[in-house]
XYZ file of C-alpha atoms in Angstrom:
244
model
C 15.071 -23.207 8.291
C 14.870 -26.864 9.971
C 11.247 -28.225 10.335
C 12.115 -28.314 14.471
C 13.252 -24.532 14.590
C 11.593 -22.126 16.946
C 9.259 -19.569 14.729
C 11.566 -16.138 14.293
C 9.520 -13.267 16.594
C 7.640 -11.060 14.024
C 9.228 -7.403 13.036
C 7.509 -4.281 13.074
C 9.192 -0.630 11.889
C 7.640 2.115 13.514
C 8.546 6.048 12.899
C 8.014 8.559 15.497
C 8.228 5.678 18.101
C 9.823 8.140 20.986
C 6.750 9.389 21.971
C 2.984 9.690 22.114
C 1.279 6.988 20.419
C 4.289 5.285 18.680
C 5.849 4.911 21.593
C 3.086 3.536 23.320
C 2.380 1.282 19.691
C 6.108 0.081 20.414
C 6.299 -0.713 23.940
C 2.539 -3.024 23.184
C 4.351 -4.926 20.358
C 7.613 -5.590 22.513
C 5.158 -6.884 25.018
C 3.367 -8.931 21.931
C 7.014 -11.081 21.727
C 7.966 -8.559 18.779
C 11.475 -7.316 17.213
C 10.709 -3.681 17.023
C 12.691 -1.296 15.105
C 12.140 2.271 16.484
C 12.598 5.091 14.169
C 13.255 8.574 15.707
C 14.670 11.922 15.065
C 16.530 14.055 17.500
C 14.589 13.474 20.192
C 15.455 10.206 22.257
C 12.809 10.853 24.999
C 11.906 7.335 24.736
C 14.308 5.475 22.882
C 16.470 4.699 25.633
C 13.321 2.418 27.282
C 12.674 1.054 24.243
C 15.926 -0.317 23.992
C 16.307 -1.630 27.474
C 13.400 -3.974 26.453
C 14.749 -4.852 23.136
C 14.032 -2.375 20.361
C 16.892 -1.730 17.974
C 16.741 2.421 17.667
C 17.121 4.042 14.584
C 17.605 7.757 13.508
C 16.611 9.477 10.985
C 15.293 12.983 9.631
C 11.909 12.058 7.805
C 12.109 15.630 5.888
C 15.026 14.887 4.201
C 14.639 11.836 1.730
C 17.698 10.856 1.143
C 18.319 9.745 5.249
C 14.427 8.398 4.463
C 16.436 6.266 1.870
C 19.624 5.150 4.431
C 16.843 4.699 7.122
C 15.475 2.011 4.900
C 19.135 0.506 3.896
C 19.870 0.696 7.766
C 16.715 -1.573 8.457
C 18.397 -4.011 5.817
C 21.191 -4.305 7.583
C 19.453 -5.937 10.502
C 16.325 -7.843 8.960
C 15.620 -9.600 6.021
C 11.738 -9.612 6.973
C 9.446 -6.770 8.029
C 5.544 -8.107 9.223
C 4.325 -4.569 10.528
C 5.286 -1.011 8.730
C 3.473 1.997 11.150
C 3.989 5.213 9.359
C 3.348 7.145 12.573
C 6.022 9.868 12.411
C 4.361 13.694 12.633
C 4.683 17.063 12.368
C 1.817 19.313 13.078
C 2.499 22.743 11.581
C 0.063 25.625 11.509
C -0.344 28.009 8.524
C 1.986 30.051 10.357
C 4.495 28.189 10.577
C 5.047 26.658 7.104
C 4.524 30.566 5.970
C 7.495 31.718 8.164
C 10.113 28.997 6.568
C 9.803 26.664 3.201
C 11.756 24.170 5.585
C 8.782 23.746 7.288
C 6.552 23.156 4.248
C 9.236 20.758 3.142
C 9.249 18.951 6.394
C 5.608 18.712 6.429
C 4.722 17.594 2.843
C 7.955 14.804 3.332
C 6.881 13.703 6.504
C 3.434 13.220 6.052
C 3.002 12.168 2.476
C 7.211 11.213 0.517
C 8.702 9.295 3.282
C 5.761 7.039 3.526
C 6.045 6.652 -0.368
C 9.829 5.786 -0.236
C 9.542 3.264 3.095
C 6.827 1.426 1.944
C 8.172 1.409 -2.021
C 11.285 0.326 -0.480
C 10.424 -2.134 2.217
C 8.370 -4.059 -0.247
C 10.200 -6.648 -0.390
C 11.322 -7.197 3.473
C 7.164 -6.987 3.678
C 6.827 -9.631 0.827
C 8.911 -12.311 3.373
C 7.065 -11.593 6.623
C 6.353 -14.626 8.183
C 2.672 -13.406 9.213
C -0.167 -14.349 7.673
C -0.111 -11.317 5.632
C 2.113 -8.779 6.163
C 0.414 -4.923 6.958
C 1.470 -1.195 6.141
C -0.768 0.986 8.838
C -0.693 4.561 7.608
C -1.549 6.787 10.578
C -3.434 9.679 9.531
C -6.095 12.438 10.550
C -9.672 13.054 10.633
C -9.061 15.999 8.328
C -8.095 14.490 5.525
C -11.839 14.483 4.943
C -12.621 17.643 5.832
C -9.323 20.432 5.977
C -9.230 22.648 8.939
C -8.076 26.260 7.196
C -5.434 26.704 9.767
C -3.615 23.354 9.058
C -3.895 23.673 5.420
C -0.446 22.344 3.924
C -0.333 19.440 7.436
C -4.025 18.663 6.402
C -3.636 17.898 2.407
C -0.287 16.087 3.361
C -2.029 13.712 6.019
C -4.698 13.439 2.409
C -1.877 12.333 0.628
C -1.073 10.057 3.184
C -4.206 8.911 2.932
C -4.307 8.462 -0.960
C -1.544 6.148 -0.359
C -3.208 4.037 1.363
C -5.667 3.342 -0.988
C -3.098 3.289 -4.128
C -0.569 0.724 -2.454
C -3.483 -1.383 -1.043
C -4.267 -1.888 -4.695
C -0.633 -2.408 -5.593
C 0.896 -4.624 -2.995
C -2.621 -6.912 -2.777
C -2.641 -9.838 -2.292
C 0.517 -10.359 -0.370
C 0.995 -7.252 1.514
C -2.426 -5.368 3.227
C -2.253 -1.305 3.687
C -5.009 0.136 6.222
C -4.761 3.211 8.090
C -6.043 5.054 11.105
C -7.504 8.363 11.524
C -6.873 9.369 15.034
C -9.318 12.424 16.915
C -8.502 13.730 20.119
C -6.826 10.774 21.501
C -4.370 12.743 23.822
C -4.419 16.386 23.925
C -1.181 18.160 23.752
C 0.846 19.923 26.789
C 0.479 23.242 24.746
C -3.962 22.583 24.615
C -5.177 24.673 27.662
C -8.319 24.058 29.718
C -11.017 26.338 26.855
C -9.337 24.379 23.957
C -9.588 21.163 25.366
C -13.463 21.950 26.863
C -14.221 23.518 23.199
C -13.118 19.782 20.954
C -14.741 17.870 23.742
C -17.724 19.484 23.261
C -17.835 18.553 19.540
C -17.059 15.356 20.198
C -20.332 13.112 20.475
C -18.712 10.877 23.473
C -17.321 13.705 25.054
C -14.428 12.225 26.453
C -9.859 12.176 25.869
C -9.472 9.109 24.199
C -6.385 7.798 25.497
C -4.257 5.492 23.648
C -5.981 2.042 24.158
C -8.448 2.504 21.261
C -5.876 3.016 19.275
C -3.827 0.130 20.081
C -7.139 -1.873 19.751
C -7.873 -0.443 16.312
C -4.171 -1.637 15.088
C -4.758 -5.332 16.587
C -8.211 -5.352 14.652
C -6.142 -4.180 11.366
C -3.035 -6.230 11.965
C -4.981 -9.262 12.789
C -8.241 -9.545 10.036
C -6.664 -11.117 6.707
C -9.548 -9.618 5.132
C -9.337 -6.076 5.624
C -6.891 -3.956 3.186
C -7.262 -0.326 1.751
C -9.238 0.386 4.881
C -9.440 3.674 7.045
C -10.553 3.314 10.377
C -11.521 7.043 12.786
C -10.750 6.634 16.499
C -11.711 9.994 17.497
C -15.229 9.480 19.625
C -17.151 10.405 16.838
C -15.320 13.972 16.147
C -15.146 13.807 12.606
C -19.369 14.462 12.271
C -19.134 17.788 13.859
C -16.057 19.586 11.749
């Protein structure tokens, strides 16, 4: 590149960016000057505005690994850099659930836990020629990884695995590339939470109030933008995790 040549707009990969907090994640790093690339599955809720301010969509079912392995070949195709992987992408399946179909244990355990393991394994190198200071992996995963709720068993020990590979990769990919994660609480309550559940986790939450999705996007700028900070997990739940 010529010494006089603008700086190229860092990249950032996000999965599950239609909605929620990856959509949210996306829409902040577009606004941050950003080329996002926003991973989805079937639904494109908000893909559409994502791409009407810039985002480059990208489709792919996280359960099955080999379209985890084209998603990463399709990313290829349009970067030769990546400064910000967000493993973000979720499914949150009761024991019931996973019981009734092994699709659903499948689609849990690969969500959570083997597509994280093939995107970062194979986006190593894109990672390795960020232009950032140091290129980051964030890992989203869950306040029970430390302590399983018995009702979430196989979506709890897959958000643990999750979390193992954070650790594991921060060890591996040091010094060049830095792997944190986040541990979200009850940031934003689902549509399906009614009035009891949502007065019951407040009420074991210490500040006692919805989140929202600002801390979170605080907590990534704080682990996106300390060089000195890799293997890291970070809660943003109010406090939540010393009452389960």
């Amino acid at each position: 590149m010529p010494a006089n040549s603008p700086p190229q707009a860092p990249v950032a990969l996000i999965t599950g960016a239609g909605r929620r907090f990856g959509f949210t994640l996306a829409k902040a790093l577009l606004a941050e000057g950003y080329q996002v690339f926003a991973h989805y599955h079937t639904s494109r809720d908000g893909i559409a505005e994502l791409e009407q301010l810039g985002a480059v969509g990208l489709a792919a079912n996280l359960a099955d690994l080999n379209q985890v392995l084209a998603l990463a070949e399709q990313l290829k195709q349009h970067t030769q850099r990546l400064d910000l992987l967000v493993n973000n992408a979720s499914c949150f399946f009761n024991n019931a659930t996973v019981d009734d179909q092994l699709d659903h244990l499948t689609a849990v355990l690969n969500v959570h836990t083997a597509a994280p393991y093939l995107l970062i394994r194979e986006l190593a190198p894109l990672l390795r020629q960020g232009q950032t200071q140091q290129a980051m992996v964030l890992n989203i995963t869950d306040i029970y990884v430390d302590s399983p709720a018995t009702d979430y068993i196989a979506y709890c020990a897959a958000k643990a695995g999750l979390a193992n590979l954070t650790q594991a990769f921060a060890k591996h990919l040091a010094p060049h590339i830095r792997v944190n994660a986040i541990q979200p609480g009850p940031i934003l309550f689902l549509p399906e939470h009614d009035s009891e559940h949502r007065r019951k986790v407040l009420a074991q939450t210490p500040l006692n109030v919805e989140g929202g999705l600002e801390p979170m996007l605080a907590a990534v700028r704080f682990l996106r933008d300390n060089p000195y900070v890799t293997g890291e997990s970070i809660k943003v739940d109010g406090g939540r995790a010393l009452n389960i």
